[in-house]
PDB file of C-alpha atoms and ligand atoms in Angstrom:
ATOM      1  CA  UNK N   1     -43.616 -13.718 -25.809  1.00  0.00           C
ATOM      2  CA  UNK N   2     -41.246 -10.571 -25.912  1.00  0.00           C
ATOM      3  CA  UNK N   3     -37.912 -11.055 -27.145  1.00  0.00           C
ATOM      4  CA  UNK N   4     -34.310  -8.976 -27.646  1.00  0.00           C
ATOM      5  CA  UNK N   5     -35.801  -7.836 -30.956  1.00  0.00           C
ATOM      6  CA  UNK N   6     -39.022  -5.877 -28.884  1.00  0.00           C
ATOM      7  CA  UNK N   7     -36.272  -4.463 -26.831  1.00  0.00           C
ATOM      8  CA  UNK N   8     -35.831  -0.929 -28.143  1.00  0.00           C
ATOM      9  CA  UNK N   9     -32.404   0.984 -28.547  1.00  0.00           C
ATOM     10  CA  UNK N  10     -30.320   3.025 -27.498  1.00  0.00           C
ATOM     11  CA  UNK N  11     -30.742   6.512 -29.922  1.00  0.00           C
ATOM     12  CA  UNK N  12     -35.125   5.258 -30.191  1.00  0.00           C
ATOM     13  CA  UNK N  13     -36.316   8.444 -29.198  1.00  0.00           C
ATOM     14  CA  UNK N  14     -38.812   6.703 -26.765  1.00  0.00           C
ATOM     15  CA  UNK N  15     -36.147   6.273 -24.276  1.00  0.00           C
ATOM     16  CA  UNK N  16     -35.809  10.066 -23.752  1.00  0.00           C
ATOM     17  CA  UNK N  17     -39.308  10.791 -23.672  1.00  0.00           C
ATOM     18  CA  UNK N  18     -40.899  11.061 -20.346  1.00  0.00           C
ATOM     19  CA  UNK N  19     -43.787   8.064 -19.991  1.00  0.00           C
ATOM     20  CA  UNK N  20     -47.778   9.088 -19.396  1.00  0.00           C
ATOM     21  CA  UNK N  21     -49.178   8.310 -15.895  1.00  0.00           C
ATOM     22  CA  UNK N  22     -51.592   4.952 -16.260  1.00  0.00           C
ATOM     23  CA  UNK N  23     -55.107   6.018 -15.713  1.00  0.00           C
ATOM     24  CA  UNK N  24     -56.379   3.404 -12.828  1.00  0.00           C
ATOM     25  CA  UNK N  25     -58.020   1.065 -13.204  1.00  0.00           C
ATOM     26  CA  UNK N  26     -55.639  -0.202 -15.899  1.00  0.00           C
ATOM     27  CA  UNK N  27     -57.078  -1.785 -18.692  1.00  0.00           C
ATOM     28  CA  UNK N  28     -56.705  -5.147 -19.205  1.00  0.00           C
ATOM     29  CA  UNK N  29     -54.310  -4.513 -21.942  1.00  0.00           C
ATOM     30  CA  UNK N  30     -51.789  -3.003 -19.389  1.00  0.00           C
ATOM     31  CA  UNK N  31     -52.478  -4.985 -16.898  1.00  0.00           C
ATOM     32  CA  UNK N  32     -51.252  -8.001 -19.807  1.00  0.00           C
ATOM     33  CA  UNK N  33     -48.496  -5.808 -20.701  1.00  0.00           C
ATOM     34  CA  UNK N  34     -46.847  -6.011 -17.117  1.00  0.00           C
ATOM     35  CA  UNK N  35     -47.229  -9.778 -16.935  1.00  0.00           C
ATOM     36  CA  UNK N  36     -45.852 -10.016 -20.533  1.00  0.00           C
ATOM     37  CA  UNK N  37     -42.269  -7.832 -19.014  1.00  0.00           C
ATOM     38  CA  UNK N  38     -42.405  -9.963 -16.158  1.00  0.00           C
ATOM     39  CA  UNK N  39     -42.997 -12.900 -17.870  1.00  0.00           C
ATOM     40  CA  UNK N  40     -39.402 -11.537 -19.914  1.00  0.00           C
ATOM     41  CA  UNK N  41     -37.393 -10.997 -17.221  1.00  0.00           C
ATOM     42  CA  UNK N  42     -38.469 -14.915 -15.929  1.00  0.00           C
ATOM     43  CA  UNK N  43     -37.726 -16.240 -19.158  1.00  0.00           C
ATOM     44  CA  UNK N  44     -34.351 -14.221 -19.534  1.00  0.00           C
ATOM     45  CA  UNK N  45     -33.367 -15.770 -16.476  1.00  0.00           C
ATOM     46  CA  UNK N  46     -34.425 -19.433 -17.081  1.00  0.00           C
ATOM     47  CA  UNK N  47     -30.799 -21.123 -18.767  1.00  0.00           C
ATOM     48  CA  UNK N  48     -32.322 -22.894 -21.250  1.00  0.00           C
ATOM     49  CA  UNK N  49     -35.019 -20.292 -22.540  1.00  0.00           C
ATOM     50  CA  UNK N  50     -32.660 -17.704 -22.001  1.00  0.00           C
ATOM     51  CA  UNK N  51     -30.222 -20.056 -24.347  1.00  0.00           C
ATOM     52  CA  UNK N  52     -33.023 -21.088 -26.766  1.00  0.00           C
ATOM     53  CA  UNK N  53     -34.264 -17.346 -27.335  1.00  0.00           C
ATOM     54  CA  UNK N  54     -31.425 -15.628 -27.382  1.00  0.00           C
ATOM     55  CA  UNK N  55     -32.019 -13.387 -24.234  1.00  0.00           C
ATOM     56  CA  UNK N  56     -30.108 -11.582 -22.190  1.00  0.00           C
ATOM     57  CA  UNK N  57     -30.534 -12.377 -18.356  1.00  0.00           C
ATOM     58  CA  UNK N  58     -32.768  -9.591 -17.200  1.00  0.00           C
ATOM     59  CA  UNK N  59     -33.311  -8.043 -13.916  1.00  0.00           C
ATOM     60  CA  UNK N  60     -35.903  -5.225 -14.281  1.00  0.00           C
ATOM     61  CA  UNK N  61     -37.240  -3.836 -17.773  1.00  0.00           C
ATOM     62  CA  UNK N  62     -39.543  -0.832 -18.039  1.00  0.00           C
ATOM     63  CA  UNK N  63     -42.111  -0.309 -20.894  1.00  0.00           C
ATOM     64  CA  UNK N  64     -40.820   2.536 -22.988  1.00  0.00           C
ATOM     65  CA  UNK N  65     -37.836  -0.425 -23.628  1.00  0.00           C
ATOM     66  CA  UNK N  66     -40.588  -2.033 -25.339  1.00  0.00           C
ATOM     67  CA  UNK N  67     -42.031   0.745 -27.040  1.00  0.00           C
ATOM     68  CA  UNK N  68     -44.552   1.618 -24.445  1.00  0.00           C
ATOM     69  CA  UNK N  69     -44.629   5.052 -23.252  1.00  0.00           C
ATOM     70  CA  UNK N  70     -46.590   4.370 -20.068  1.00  0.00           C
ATOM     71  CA  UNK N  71     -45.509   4.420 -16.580  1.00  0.00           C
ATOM     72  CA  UNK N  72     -44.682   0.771 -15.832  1.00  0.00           C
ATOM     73  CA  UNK N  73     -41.938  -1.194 -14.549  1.00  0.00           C
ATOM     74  CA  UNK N  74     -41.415  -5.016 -13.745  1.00  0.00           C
ATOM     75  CA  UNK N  75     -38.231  -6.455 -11.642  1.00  0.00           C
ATOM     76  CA  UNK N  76     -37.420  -9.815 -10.580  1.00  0.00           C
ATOM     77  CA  UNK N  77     -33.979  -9.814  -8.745  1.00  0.00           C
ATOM     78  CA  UNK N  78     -32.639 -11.946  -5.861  1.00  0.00           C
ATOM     79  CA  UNK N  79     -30.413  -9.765  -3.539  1.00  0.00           C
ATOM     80  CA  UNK N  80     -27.006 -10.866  -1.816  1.00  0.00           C
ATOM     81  CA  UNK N  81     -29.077 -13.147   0.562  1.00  0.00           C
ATOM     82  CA  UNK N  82     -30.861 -15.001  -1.832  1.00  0.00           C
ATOM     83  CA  UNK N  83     -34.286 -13.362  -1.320  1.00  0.00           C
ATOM     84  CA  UNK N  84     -36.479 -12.882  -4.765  1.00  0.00           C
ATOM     85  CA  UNK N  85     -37.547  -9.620  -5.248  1.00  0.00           C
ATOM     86  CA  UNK N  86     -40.610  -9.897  -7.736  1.00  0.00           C
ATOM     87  CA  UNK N  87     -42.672  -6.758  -8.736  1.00  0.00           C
ATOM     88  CA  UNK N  88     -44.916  -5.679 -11.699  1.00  0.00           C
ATOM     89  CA  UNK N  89     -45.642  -1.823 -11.009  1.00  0.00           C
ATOM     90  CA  UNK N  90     -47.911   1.022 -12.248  1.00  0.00           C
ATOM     91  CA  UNK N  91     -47.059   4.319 -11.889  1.00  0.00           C
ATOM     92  CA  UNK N  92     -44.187   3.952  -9.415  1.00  0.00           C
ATOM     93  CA  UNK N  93     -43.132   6.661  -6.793  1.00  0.00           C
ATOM     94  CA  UNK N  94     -40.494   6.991  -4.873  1.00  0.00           C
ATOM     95  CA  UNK N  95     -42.288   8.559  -2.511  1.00  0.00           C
ATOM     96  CA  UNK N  96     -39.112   8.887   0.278  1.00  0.00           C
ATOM     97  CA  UNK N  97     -35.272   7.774   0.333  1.00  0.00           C
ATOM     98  CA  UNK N  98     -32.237   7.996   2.419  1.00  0.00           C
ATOM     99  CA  UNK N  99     -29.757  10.424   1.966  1.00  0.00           C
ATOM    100  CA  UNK N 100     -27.053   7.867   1.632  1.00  0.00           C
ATOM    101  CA  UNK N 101     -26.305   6.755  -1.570  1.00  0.00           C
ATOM    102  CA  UNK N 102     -25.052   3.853  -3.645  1.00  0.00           C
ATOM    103  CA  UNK N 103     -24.043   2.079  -6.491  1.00  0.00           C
ATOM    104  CA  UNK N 104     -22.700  -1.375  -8.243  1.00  0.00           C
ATOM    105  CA  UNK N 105     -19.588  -2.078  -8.463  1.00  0.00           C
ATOM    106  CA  UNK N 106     -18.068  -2.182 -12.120  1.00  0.00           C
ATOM    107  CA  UNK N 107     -21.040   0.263 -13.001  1.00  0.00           C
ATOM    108  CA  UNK N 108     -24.497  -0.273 -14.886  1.00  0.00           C
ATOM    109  CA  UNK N 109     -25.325  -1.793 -18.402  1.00  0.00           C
ATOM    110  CA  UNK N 110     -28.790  -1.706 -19.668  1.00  0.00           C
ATOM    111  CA  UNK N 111     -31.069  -4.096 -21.696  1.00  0.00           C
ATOM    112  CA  UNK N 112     -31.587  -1.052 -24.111  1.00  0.00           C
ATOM    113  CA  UNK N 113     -27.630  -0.492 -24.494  1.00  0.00           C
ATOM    114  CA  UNK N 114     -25.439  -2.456 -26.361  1.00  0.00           C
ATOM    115  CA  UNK N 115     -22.404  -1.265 -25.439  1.00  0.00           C
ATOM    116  CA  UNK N 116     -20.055  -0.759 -22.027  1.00  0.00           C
ATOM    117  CA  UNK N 117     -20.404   2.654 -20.063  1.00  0.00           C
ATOM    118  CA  UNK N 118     -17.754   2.785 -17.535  1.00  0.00           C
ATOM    119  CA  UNK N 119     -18.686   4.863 -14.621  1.00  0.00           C
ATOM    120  CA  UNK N 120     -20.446   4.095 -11.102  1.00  0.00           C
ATOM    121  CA  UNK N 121     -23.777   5.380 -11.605  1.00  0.00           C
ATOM    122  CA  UNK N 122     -24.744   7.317  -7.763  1.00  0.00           C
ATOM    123  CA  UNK N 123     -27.952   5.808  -6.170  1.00  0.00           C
ATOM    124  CA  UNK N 124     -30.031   6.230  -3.228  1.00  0.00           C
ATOM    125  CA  UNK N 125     -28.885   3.367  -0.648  1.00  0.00           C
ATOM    126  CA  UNK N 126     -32.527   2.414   0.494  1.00  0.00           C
ATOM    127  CA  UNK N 127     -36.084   3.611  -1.096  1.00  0.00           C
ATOM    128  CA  UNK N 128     -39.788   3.944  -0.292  1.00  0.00           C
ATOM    129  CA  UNK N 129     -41.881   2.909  -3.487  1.00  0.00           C
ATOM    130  CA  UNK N 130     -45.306   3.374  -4.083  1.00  0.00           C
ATOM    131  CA  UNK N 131     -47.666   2.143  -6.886  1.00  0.00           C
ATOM    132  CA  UNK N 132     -50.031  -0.625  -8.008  1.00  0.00           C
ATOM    133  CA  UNK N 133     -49.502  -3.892  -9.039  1.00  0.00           C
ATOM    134  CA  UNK N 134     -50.665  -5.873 -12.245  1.00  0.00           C
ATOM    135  CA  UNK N 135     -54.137  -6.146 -10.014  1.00  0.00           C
ATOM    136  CA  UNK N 136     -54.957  -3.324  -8.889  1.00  0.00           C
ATOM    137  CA  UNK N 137     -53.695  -3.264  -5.805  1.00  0.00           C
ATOM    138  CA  UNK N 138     -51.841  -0.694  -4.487  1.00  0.00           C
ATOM    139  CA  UNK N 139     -48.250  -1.491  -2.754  1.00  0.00           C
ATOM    140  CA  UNK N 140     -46.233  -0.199  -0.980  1.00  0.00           C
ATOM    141  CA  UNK N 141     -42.398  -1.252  -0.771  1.00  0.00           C
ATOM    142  CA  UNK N 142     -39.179  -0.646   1.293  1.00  0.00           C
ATOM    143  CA  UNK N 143     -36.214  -1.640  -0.441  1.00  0.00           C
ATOM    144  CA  UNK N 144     -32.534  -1.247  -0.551  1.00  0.00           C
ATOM    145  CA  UNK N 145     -29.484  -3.083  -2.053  1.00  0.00           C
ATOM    146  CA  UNK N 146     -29.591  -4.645  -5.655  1.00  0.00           C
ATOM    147  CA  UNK N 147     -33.527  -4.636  -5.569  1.00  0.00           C
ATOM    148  CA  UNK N 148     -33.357  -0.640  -4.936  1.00  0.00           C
ATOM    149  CA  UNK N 149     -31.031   0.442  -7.146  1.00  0.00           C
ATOM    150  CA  UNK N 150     -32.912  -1.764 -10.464  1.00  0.00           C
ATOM    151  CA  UNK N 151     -36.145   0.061  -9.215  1.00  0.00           C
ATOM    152  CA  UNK N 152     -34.530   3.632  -9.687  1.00  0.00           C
ATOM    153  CA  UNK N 153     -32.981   2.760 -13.013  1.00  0.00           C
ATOM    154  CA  UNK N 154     -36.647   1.214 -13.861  1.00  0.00           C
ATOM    155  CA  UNK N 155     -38.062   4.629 -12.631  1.00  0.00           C
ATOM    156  CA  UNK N 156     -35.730   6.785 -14.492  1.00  0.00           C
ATOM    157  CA  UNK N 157     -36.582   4.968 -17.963  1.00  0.00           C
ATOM    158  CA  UNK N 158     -40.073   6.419 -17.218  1.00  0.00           C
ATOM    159  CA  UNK N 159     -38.865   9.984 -17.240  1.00  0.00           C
ATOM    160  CA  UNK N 160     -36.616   9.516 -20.291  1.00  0.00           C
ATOM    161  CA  UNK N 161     -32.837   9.327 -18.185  1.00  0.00           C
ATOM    162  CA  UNK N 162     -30.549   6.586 -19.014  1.00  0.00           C
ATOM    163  CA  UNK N 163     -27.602   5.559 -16.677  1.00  0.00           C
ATOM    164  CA  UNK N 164     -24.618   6.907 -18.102  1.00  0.00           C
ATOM    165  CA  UNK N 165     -26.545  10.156 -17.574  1.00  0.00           C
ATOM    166  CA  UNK N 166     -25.756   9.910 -14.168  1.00  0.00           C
ATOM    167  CA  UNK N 167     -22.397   8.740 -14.315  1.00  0.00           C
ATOM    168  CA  UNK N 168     -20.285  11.257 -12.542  1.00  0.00           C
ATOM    169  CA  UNK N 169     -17.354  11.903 -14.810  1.00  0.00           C
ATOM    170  CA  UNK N 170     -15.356  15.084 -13.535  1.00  0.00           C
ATOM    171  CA  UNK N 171     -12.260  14.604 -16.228  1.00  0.00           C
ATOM    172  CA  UNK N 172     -14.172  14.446 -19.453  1.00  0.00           C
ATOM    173  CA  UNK N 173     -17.277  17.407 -19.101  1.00  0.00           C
ATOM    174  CA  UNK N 174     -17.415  18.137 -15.341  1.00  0.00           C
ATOM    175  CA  UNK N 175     -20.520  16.656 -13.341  1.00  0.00           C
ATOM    176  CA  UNK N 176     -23.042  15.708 -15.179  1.00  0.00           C
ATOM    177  CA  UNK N 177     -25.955  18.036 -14.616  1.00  0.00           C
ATOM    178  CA  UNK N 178     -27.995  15.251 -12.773  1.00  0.00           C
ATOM    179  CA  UNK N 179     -25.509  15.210  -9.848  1.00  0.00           C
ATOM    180  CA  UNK N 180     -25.591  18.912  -9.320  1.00  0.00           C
TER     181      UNK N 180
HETATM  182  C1  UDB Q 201     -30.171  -5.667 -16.459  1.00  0.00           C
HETATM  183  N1  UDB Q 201     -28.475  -7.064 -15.551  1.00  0.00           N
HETATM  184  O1  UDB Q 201     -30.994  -6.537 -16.526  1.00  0.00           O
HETATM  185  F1  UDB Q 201     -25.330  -6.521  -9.790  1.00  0.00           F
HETATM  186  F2  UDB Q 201     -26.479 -10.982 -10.217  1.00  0.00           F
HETATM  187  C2  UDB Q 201     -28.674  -6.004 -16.498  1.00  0.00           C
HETATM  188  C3  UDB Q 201     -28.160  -6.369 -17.892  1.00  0.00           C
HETATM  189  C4  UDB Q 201     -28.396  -5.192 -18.840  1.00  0.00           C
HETATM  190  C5  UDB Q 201     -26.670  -6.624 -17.797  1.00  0.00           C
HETATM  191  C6  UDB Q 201     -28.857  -7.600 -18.458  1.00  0.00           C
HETATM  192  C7  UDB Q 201     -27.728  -6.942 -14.423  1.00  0.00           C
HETATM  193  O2  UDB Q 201     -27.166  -5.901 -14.117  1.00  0.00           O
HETATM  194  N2  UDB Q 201     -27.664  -8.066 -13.671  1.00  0.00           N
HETATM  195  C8  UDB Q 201     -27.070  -8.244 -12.442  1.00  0.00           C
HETATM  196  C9  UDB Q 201     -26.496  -7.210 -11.716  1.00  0.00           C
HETATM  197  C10 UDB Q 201     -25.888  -7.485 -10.485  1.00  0.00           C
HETATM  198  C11 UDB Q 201     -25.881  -8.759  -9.984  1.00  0.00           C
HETATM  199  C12 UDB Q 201     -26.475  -9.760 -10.722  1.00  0.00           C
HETATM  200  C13 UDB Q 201     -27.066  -9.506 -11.941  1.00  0.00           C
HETATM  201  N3  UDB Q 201     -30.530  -4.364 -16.387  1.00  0.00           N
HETATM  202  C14 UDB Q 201     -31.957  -4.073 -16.546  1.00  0.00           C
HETATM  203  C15 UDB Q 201     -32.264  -2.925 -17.454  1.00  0.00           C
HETATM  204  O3  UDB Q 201     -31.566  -2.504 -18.351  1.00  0.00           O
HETATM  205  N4  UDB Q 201     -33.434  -2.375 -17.224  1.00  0.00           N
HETATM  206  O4  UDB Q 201     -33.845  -1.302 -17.854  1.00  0.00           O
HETATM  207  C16 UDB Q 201     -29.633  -3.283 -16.025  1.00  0.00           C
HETATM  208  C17 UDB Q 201     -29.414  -3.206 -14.497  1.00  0.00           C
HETATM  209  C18 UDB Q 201     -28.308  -2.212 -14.137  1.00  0.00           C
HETATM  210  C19 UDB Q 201     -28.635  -1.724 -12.757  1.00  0.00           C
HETATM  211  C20 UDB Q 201     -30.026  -2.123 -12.450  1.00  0.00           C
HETATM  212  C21 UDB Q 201     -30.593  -2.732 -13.713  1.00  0.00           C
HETATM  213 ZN1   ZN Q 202     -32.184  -0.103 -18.549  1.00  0.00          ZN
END
């Protein structure tokens, strides 16, 4: 069962590295690895295992947080309506998105950060996502709200970008060169 303590940190190099592509099929040791993150993010949210174990309540978790640099992402998330949003996913594309963005109020945290970055954090309002799930299927999703924006933080774990790189924060250093 992963824990806080597989959770890598922030300064792990691993977390600015970009993640290899999953050559499909998977292998059944990927395929386990997805379950296992989704099988975090469940327990993170579950009161008394979250309690018992320490965890912190979870809505998506990629795997170079765990110290897997491959191209996979799990999120389970209910939105403002109360619909679950449950997805293991390899190799993950946001294959098209609207030109509107978004982002949550009070900002972002992260599983990987221990620590509060101030900032909103610009995402795309609503995304197209393609990949393949834990068997070998491939999906195809449409999402926006809460579910979209933990997908694109998810996504930009893979390619080594953390939040507060996006941050827009004109006083300190100008834009940051991700919003340019
Ligand atoms: C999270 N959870 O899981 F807007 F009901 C964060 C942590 C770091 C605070 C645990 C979170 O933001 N929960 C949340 C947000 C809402 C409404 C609500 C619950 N992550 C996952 C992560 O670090 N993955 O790599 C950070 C989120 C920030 C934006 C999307 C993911
Ligand atoms: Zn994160």
């Amino acid at each position: 069962m992963l824990t806080m303590k597989d959770i890598r940190r922030e300064g792990d190099p691993i977390l600015t590295e970009q993640a290899m592509e999953i050559d499909l099929p998977a292998t059944e040791e990927e395929k386990q690895i997805l379950r296992d993150m989704q099988q975090f993010l469940i327990n993170s949210q579950d009161p008394e295992t979250a309690l018992e174990y320490e965890l912190r309540s979870g809505i998506g978790i990629a795997a170079p947080q765990i110290g897997i640099g491959k191209r996979m992402i799990a999120v389970h998330v209910t939105d403002h309506k109360g619909t679950l949003y449950s997805y293991g996913i390899m190799n993950p594309k946001i294959i098209s998105h609207s030109v509107e963005k978004t982002f949550l109020d009070g900002g972002e945290g992260c599983l990987s950060v221990d620590r509060e970055v101030p900032g909103a954090v610009p995402r795309f309002a609503r995304i197209t996502v393609k990949g393949t799930n834990a068997e070998g299927e491939p999906v195809k999703i449409r999402l926006k709200g809460l579910p979209a924006i933990v997908v694109q933080h998810e996504i930009d774990h893979l390619d080594g970008i953390m939040f507060y790189d996006r941050i827009d924060n004109e006083e300190a250093s100008g834009l940051s060169p991700l919003n340019r």
